[in-house]
Amino acid sequence: MSPKIPNAVIDDLRGIVGDKWVIVQRELMESYLKDETPDIIRPKPAEDLILVKPSSTEEVSLILKIANEKRIPVFPVGGRTGLVGGAVPTEPGIIISLERMNKIEVDLENMMAIAEAGATLGDLIKVAENAGLFFPPHPGDEGAQIGGLIATNAGGARAIKYGVMRNYIKGLEVVLPTGDVLSLGGRILKNNVGYDLIQLIIGSEGTLCVITKAVIKLFPKSKYMVTLVVPFNTRSEALRSVPAILRSGVIPLAIEYVQINEILEAARHLNEKWPVHKGFAQLIIILDGMSQEEVLAACEEISRICESNNALDVMLAETPEEQNRILKIRSNIYTALKPNMIDILDVTVPPSCLEKLMDEVDAIGSRYGVYLPAYGHAGDGNLHVHIMKEGIKSMEMVKKIKGEIYEMAVRLGGTITGEHGIGKIRLGDLSMVLSEKHIEILRGIKRVFDPNNILNPRHPL
Ligand SMILES: Cc1cc2nc3c(=O)[nH]c(=O)nc-3n(C[C@H](O)[C@H](O)[C@H](O)COP(=O)(O)OP(=O)(O)OC[C@H]3O[C@@H](n4cnc5c(N)ncnc54)[C@H](O)[C@@H]3O)c2cc1C
């Protein structure tokens, strides 16, 4: 039971969503108390929580109105695939899951999807495909929900050509902590009326409002898509190829950098076979286009660039099954390494500085006597560095290693998080990238949206 939430409030919530959708037993809400953040650093959930599953925007609004009146914290959750503890309910209060709000319609004429926030990335990919359209981004875990993807401005592989979530959202329906419903934008591509609240809400990590619906831009399905896997003996050879590819005029959907040990580990973890066993460093390059000739000409150009940087081979996957398998193995490096991991960082630097950053990460690892496996979205300068348990003597040591990596990323003109966000585990590091004035403005915005600080309360924001 939840002693901190008055019984009268629980009765009101039952009246709004129905008895079945208000869960008070702890054992029935276990999977809502955590996300995919590694166990050691994931924040602890509070004891006194209730889980509510509304089925409509009106119900979300009524729930927030009550919570606001009674000053009860509310934690919006999506698919709980986040990597920074953002969805973990850390104070007694209400967990709100929109999983019952999962409808998606496609507006074929305007090439947009109108999706409720509880639909998953997997659902969106499928619905778009069935309509002959394409939703390009692929932020790893297809169990992530539309609300969570927007709230974290997710990126992932396949962002080079069409961008991250921010570039796809044309309209939003959201519920403010007061219960007011806002309808923003729509099926339009241009909109210049005042401050852009849609862009402010994208990436707000459940602190400003609950997202209930979104209008999402889709693209025509490519007629032809291929995935290349290109091995190199050295990291330098692989990474030198990236800016050259980006300058060549060919715009791939993705250029991913992986190292042989981690990609083979991910394949073993999934009981799958990785197609290329050569070299230390590999690039995975995804290309699409309207004809086979166009895409094969782009492949030739990329092969030429990679070979001029001593590529050992260029493996081309053409069937959708083979390409999906490659993407799935790449997306699961994190899952494979997770049992032995303390933290996954996602620092981002200008793409041309990626090699320098990785060399510095190696140097930091050597100084502390630990191996820091790294891979990432090379075309975006976005690097996932893992702090593994092996060799780590204390959490103080973790803090120092992380601090040095962050410092290096910032010194190279980058940032401490390119896609996972601040969540609840990176709040202490904000001052490394944001000035006092900047943080003060963010706090002011939070107060305007959420004067009683009930929505995903976290400190200092
Ligand atoms: C194997 C793996 C690979 C991944 N790869 C990538 C990657 O390549 N790129 C990338 O960007 N991310 C990646 N991620 C991280 C993760 O998938 C994203 O952060 C995802 O966008 C979170 O969506 P979710 O629905 O799971 O949200 P949750 O984890 O449930 O919540 C995340 C945040 O969003 C808020 N939120 C959720 N729903 C709503 C809503 N309806 N309204 C308001 N706020 C809401 C929560 O309060 C929380 O702050 C990966 C994760 C895993 C496990």
XYZ file of C-alpha atoms and ligand atoms in Angstrom:
514
model
C 0.000 0.000 0.000
C 0.984 3.638 -0.224
C 0.581 5.354 3.138
C 1.865 8.741 1.913
C -0.939 9.047 -0.653
C -4.276 9.645 1.067
C -6.904 6.949 0.481
C -9.302 9.618 -0.775
C -6.841 10.429 -3.596
C -6.504 6.740 -4.490
C -10.303 6.515 -4.625
C -10.426 9.583 -6.892
C -7.812 8.038 -9.210
C -9.834 4.807 -9.332
C -12.853 6.880 -10.230
C -10.930 8.450 -13.137
C -9.234 5.422 -14.728
C -11.115 2.470 -13.226
C -10.037 0.159 -10.341
C -8.022 -2.138 -12.592
C -5.700 0.649 -13.707
C -4.628 1.917 -10.280
C -1.952 -0.392 -8.944
C -0.898 -0.114 -5.323
C 0.833 -3.468 -4.726
C 4.604 -3.063 -4.911
C 5.133 -6.515 -6.456
C 2.937 -5.557 -9.419
C 4.866 -2.381 -10.173
C 8.469 -3.652 -9.890
C 9.271 -3.161 -13.591
C 8.096 0.473 -13.370
C 10.611 1.294 -10.622
C 13.700 1.132 -12.812
C 14.996 1.788 -16.286
C 17.984 0.387 -18.224
C 20.581 2.410 -16.286
C 23.294 0.083 -14.929
C 22.277 -1.179 -11.447
C 25.184 0.350 -9.493
C 24.412 3.952 -10.440
C 20.635 3.763 -10.909
C 18.800 5.917 -8.338
C 16.750 4.081 -5.709
C 12.973 4.227 -6.170
C 10.891 5.651 -3.317
C 8.804 3.326 -1.127
C 5.372 4.909 -1.293
C 4.231 4.834 -4.891
C 1.141 4.085 -6.882
C 0.993 3.279 -10.560
C -1.780 4.731 -12.733
C -2.528 3.801 -16.349
C -4.872 6.308 -17.997
C -6.514 5.617 -21.358
C -7.077 9.189 -22.610
C -5.743 12.735 -22.484
C -8.790 13.726 -20.382
C -7.835 11.121 -17.774
C -4.203 12.331 -17.750
C -5.502 15.855 -17.211
C -7.732 14.870 -14.276
C -4.892 12.913 -12.633
C -2.493 15.869 -12.898
C -5.122 18.283 -11.582
C -5.557 16.210 -8.417
C -1.804 15.695 -7.995
C -1.175 19.420 -8.389
C -3.868 20.378 -5.886
C -2.497 17.904 -3.328
C 1.176 18.587 -4.215
C 1.821 14.914 -5.024
C 4.861 14.197 -7.251
C 4.097 12.567 -10.618
C 6.601 10.503 -12.598
C 5.814 9.983 -16.305
C 7.301 6.734 -17.603
C 7.598 5.355 -21.114
C 9.275 2.094 -22.095
C 11.837 2.473 -19.256
C 14.724 2.024 -21.701
C 16.438 5.263 -20.598
C 20.082 5.074 -19.482
C 20.258 7.940 -16.948
C 17.576 7.062 -14.374
C 15.175 9.681 -15.785
C 12.048 7.551 -15.323
C 12.873 6.256 -11.836
C 10.288 7.513 -9.287
C 12.554 8.805 -6.543
C 9.954 10.398 -4.252
C 6.662 9.081 -2.904
C 4.025 9.823 -5.527
C 2.227 8.674 -8.662
C 3.850 6.819 -11.568
C 1.903 7.543 -14.744
C 2.257 5.108 -17.640
C 0.584 5.878 -20.977
C 0.988 2.336 -22.327
C -2.789 2.066 -22.951
C -2.624 5.144 -25.185
C -0.876 3.459 -28.080
C -2.785 4.210 -31.277
C -0.968 5.343 -34.419
C -2.617 6.686 -37.586
C -0.788 7.519 -40.769
C -1.644 10.570 -42.875
C -0.277 9.292 -46.166
C -0.920 12.500 -48.122
C 1.155 14.606 -45.739
C 3.567 11.798 -44.832
C 3.014 12.126 -41.084
C 2.135 9.745 -38.255
C -0.215 10.839 -35.489
C 0.889 8.712 -32.577
C -0.265 8.454 -28.984
C 2.582 8.680 -26.508
C 2.366 5.074 -25.301
C 2.977 3.523 -28.746
C 6.435 2.011 -29.083
C 9.245 2.757 -31.520
C 8.746 -0.790 -32.856
C 5.045 -0.008 -33.490
C 5.896 3.226 -35.310
C 8.517 1.570 -37.526
C 6.012 -1.157 -38.446
C 3.020 1.137 -39.067
C 5.132 3.470 -41.228
C 6.466 0.532 -43.207
C 2.975 -0.905 -43.773
C 1.971 2.472 -45.220
C 4.967 2.389 -47.588
C 6.756 5.078 -45.554
C 9.854 5.183 -43.368
C 10.709 6.427 -39.869
C 14.504 6.721 -40.047
C 15.891 7.149 -36.477
C 16.792 4.034 -34.543
C 17.718 4.757 -30.936
C 18.593 1.188 -30.023
C 15.712 -0.286 -28.057
C 12.436 -0.625 -29.980
C 10.526 -0.907 -26.686
C 11.022 2.847 -26.121
C 7.728 4.749 -26.344
C 6.906 7.845 -28.407
C 6.566 9.953 -25.223
C 9.963 8.809 -23.945
C 11.673 9.223 -27.324
C 10.430 12.823 -27.506
C 11.084 13.582 -23.829
C 14.716 12.487 -24.291
C 15.183 13.808 -27.848
C 16.537 10.388 -28.724
C 19.073 10.044 -31.519
C 20.827 6.772 -32.207
C 22.061 5.285 -35.441
C 20.594 6.582 -38.736
C 20.576 10.246 -37.596
C 23.139 11.632 -40.034
C 20.867 12.077 -43.027
C 17.535 12.975 -41.389
C 18.426 14.023 -37.821
C 17.249 13.133 -34.297
C 13.730 13.173 -32.758
C 13.780 16.975 -32.664
C 13.788 17.062 -36.467
C 10.659 14.893 -36.789
C 8.159 16.392 -34.347
C 5.732 18.789 -36.023
C 2.927 18.768 -33.471
C 2.426 17.837 -29.838
C -0.463 17.421 -27.452
C 0.691 17.753 -23.845
C -0.869 18.028 -20.409
C 0.611 20.595 -18.060
C 1.037 19.840 -14.345
C -2.035 22.018 -13.699
C -4.129 19.695 -15.893
C -4.380 22.190 -18.768
C -4.107 20.576 -22.201
C -1.974 22.290 -24.868
C -2.165 21.483 -28.558
C 0.957 22.692 -30.351
C 1.770 22.789 -34.054
C 0.170 20.198 -36.325
C 0.545 18.600 -39.733
C 2.481 21.592 -40.976
C 6.096 21.960 -41.945
C 6.475 25.667 -41.199
C 5.210 27.483 -38.124
C 6.549 30.790 -36.903
C 4.125 31.921 -34.215
C 6.048 32.984 -31.121
C 8.433 30.996 -28.957
C 8.693 27.395 -30.076
C 7.255 25.404 -27.176
C 7.464 22.145 -29.139
C 11.246 22.430 -29.296
C 11.402 23.359 -25.609
C 9.376 20.299 -24.617
C 11.448 17.936 -26.793
C 14.266 16.831 -24.483
C 12.553 18.121 -21.312
C 12.688 14.620 -19.767
C 9.237 14.618 -18.189
C 9.883 17.748 -16.115
C 7.586 20.238 -17.909
C 4.491 18.300 -19.025
C 3.160 14.868 -19.908
C 3.295 14.261 -23.661
C 0.121 12.504 -24.816
C 0.241 12.671 -28.618
C 2.635 13.678 -31.407
C 2.596 14.461 -35.095
C 5.709 12.831 -36.518
C 7.249 13.444 -39.940
C 7.780 10.322 -42.028
C 9.802 9.889 -45.198
C 9.202 7.939 -48.393
C 10.470 4.418 -48.055
C 13.814 4.099 -49.811
C 13.630 1.840 -52.800
C 17.017 0.401 -51.999
C 19.105 0.181 -48.828
C 22.438 -1.441 -48.095
C 24.683 -1.801 -45.064
C 28.461 -1.891 -45.376
C 30.783 -3.301 -42.740
C 34.329 -2.027 -43.270
C 37.210 -3.348 -41.124
C 40.497 -1.484 -40.495
C 43.620 -2.453 -38.560
C 43.638 0.793 -36.611
C 41.124 3.194 -35.139
C 42.896 6.072 -36.781
C 42.377 4.603 -40.261
C 38.676 4.016 -39.552
C 38.000 7.447 -38.056
C 40.012 9.308 -40.713
C 37.564 7.902 -43.261
C 34.527 9.478 -41.541
C 35.016 13.207 -42.333
C 36.147 12.213 -45.839
C 32.878 10.300 -46.387
C 30.839 13.208 -44.995
C 32.627 15.648 -47.347
C 32.220 13.418 -50.399
C 28.624 14.422 -51.071
C 27.308 10.960 -50.198
C 25.010 11.271 -47.175
C 24.682 7.952 -45.361
C 21.885 7.256 -42.885
C 24.477 6.082 -40.384
C 28.204 5.776 -39.837
C 28.787 3.705 -36.713
C 32.201 2.965 -35.203
C 32.732 -0.335 -33.352
C 35.699 -2.357 -32.113
C 36.033 -6.048 -32.774
C 35.945 -7.309 -29.143
C 32.699 -5.543 -28.236
C 30.837 -6.289 -31.475
C 31.736 -9.999 -31.236
C 30.615 -9.971 -27.592
C 27.252 -8.491 -28.673
C 26.861 -11.171 -31.377
C 27.639 -13.929 -28.827
C 25.187 -12.384 -26.381
C 22.408 -12.647 -29.016
C 23.579 -16.013 -30.271
C 24.098 -14.448 -33.684
C 27.051 -14.360 -36.094
C 28.899 -11.130 -36.868
C 29.756 -11.110 -40.583
C 33.299 -9.642 -40.468
C 36.030 -10.906 -38.155
C 38.937 -8.883 -39.571
C 40.641 -5.806 -38.148
C 40.489 -4.005 -34.786
C 38.179 -1.130 -35.774
C 35.114 -1.332 -38.017
C 32.726 1.144 -39.585
C 29.093 0.178 -40.180
C 27.690 2.416 -42.907
C 24.013 2.437 -43.914
C 23.068 3.926 -47.283
C 19.719 4.364 -48.973
C 18.404 5.781 -52.230
C 15.795 5.598 -54.929
C 17.597 3.080 -57.160
C 20.142 0.306 -56.973
C 22.449 2.225 -59.346
C 22.390 5.335 -57.147
C 23.158 3.379 -53.960
C 25.838 1.194 -55.562
C 27.547 4.314 -56.954
C 27.569 5.739 -53.403
C 28.985 2.426 -52.126
C 31.788 2.658 -54.673
C 32.671 6.167 -53.550
C 32.701 5.075 -49.900
C 34.776 1.987 -50.717
C 37.274 4.220 -52.544
C 37.589 6.520 -49.507
C 37.895 3.639 -47.045
C 40.421 1.791 -49.216
C 42.530 4.959 -49.446
C 42.603 4.763 -45.632
C 43.751 1.109 -45.732
C 40.408 -0.637 -45.265
C 40.987 -4.395 -45.161
C 37.744 -5.232 -46.943
C 34.264 -3.864 -47.694
C 31.417 -6.246 -46.840
C 28.066 -5.372 -48.384
C 24.765 -6.611 -46.887
C 21.788 -6.240 -49.200
C 18.954 -8.360 -47.847
C 16.700 -6.729 -45.218
C 17.238 -9.761 -42.920
C 21.032 -9.430 -42.993
C 20.879 -5.642 -42.530
C 18.431 -5.933 -39.614
C 20.709 -8.522 -37.999
C 23.712 -6.183 -38.270
C 21.743 -3.275 -36.750
C 20.372 -5.520 -33.985
C 23.857 -6.736 -33.023
C 25.180 -3.158 -33.053
C 22.231 -1.963 -30.934
C 22.923 -4.658 -28.363
C 26.544 -3.899 -27.526
C 25.220 -2.088 -24.463
C 23.019 -5.016 -23.389
C 25.939 -7.435 -23.810
C 28.335 -5.346 -21.714
C 25.772 -4.244 -19.096
C 26.290 -7.007 -16.483
C 29.934 -5.910 -16.043
C 29.326 -2.197 -16.396
C 29.149 0.741 -13.993
C 28.199 3.562 -16.371
C 27.673 4.302 -20.064
C 28.701 7.808 -21.123
C 27.564 9.501 -24.322
C 29.891 12.440 -24.737
C 29.748 14.268 -28.061
C 32.412 16.306 -29.835
C 32.738 17.849 -33.295
C 33.024 14.764 -35.556
C 36.580 15.715 -36.597
C 37.676 15.507 -32.904
C 36.443 11.982 -32.285
C 39.828 10.338 -32.745
C 41.484 12.796 -30.358
C 38.741 12.120 -27.789
C 39.179 8.358 -28.117
C 42.965 8.636 -27.740
C 42.420 10.676 -24.584
C 39.939 8.108 -23.273
C 42.592 5.408 -23.800
C 45.151 7.561 -21.974
C 42.733 8.095 -19.059
C 42.097 4.322 -18.947
C 45.854 3.602 -18.851
C 46.418 6.124 -16.052
C 43.771 4.422 -13.904
C 44.680 0.888 -15.054
C 41.224 0.148 -16.533
C 39.902 -0.713 -20.001
C 37.247 1.730 -21.223
C 35.479 0.123 -24.202
C 34.183 2.758 -26.617
C 32.039 2.760 -29.743
C 29.523 5.156 -31.142
C 27.733 7.173 -33.751
C 30.917 8.283 -35.514
C 29.165 10.441 -38.093
C 27.646 12.488 -35.238
C 30.819 12.683 -33.092
C 28.813 10.873 -30.394
C 30.857 8.364 -28.393
C 29.656 5.745 -25.904
C 32.427 5.126 -23.396
C 31.800 2.388 -20.842
C 33.203 2.350 -17.361
C 33.450 -1.357 -16.582
C 33.629 -2.944 -13.121
C 37.017 -4.583 -13.738
C 39.872 -2.637 -12.143
C 37.590 -0.122 -10.437
C 38.462 0.262 -6.754
C 35.828 2.753 -5.592
C 32.997 5.003 -6.736
C 35.354 7.919 -6.137
C 37.586 6.467 -8.861
C 34.546 6.241 -11.201
C 33.752 9.898 -10.505
C 37.314 10.945 -11.347
C 37.432 8.932 -14.588
C 34.045 10.295 -15.657
C 35.065 13.847 -14.735
C 38.250 13.598 -16.831
C 36.345 12.259 -19.855
C 33.738 15.018 -19.537
C 36.444 17.660 -19.190
C 38.181 16.410 -22.317
C 34.913 16.380 -24.329
C 34.128 19.950 -23.259
C 37.697 21.089 -23.999
C 37.305 19.711 -27.534
C 34.195 21.846 -28.029
C 31.739 19.102 -27.113
C 29.210 18.235 -24.446
C 28.713 15.677 -21.663
C 25.599 14.068 -23.166
C 24.639 13.959 -26.835
C 21.566 11.762 -26.560
C 20.810 10.048 -23.231
C 20.112 13.319 -21.370
C 20.591 14.418 -17.779
C 18.067 12.137 -16.085
C 18.757 11.832 -12.397
C 22.368 10.720 -12.539
C 24.004 13.619 -14.417
C 22.504 16.544 -12.482
C 25.719 17.055 -10.515
C 27.710 17.503 -13.734
C 25.612 20.257 -15.308
C 27.901 23.095 -14.273
C 30.636 21.587 -16.479
C 28.655 22.677 -19.554
C 26.088 25.249 -18.432
C 26.764 28.640 -16.886
C 25.017 29.755 -13.666
C 22.885 32.112 -15.743
C 21.871 29.298 -18.087
C 20.840 27.085 -15.141
C 18.894 30.006 -13.627
C 16.921 30.411 -16.895
C 16.162 26.663 -16.978
C 14.900 26.819 -13.379
C 12.687 29.771 -14.311
C 11.177 27.823 -17.234
C 10.482 24.880 -14.928
C 8.648 27.214 -12.493
C 6.467 28.620 -15.296
C 5.341 25.159 -16.408
C 5.280 23.500 -13.001
C 4.937 26.057 -10.197
C 4.523 23.389 -7.508
C 7.400 21.232 -8.787
C 5.301 18.064 -8.947
C 6.437 16.706 -12.325
C 9.459 14.416 -12.197
C 10.943 16.562 -9.418
C 14.723 16.502 -9.389
C 17.336 18.827 -8.041
C 18.649 21.379 -8.880
C 16.223 21.619 -11.872
C 20.033 -1.214 -25.751
C 19.754 0.253 -25.738
C 20.247 1.049 -26.760
C 19.970 2.423 -26.766
N 20.471 3.174 -27.781
C 20.187 4.507 -27.822
C 20.670 5.315 -28.880
O 21.372 4.836 -29.756
N 20.331 6.621 -28.881
C 19.536 7.183 -27.915
O 19.243 8.392 -27.990
N 19.091 6.442 -26.881
C 19.398 5.131 -26.811
N 18.951 4.384 -25.766
C 18.224 5.060 -24.672
C 16.696 5.030 -24.723
O 16.204 4.070 -25.588
C 16.117 6.391 -24.985
O 16.469 7.292 -23.980
C 14.565 6.391 -25.137
O 14.298 7.529 -25.895
C 13.735 6.455 -23.845
O 12.371 6.176 -24.152
P 11.449 5.391 -23.108
O 10.073 5.352 -23.631
O 12.049 4.111 -22.729
O 11.492 6.421 -21.883
P 11.744 6.172 -20.341
O 13.077 5.561 -20.114
O 10.580 5.468 -19.750
O 11.755 7.676 -19.828
C 12.781 8.552 -20.234
C 12.413 9.987 -19.806
O 11.271 10.418 -20.531
C 10.234 10.821 -19.655
N 8.964 10.416 -20.279
C 8.601 9.189 -20.708
N 7.376 9.233 -21.264
C 6.950 10.523 -21.166
C 5.753 11.211 -21.550
N 4.739 10.590 -22.150
N 5.672 12.541 -21.286
C 6.691 13.205 -20.689
N 7.827 12.600 -20.304
C 7.960 11.275 -20.545
C 10.519 10.114 -18.348
O 9.988 10.839 -17.266
C 12.041 10.100 -18.337
O 12.542 11.309 -17.849
C 19.213 3.007 -25.729
C 18.728 2.207 -24.696
C 18.987 0.850 -24.689
C 18.449 0.019 -23.565
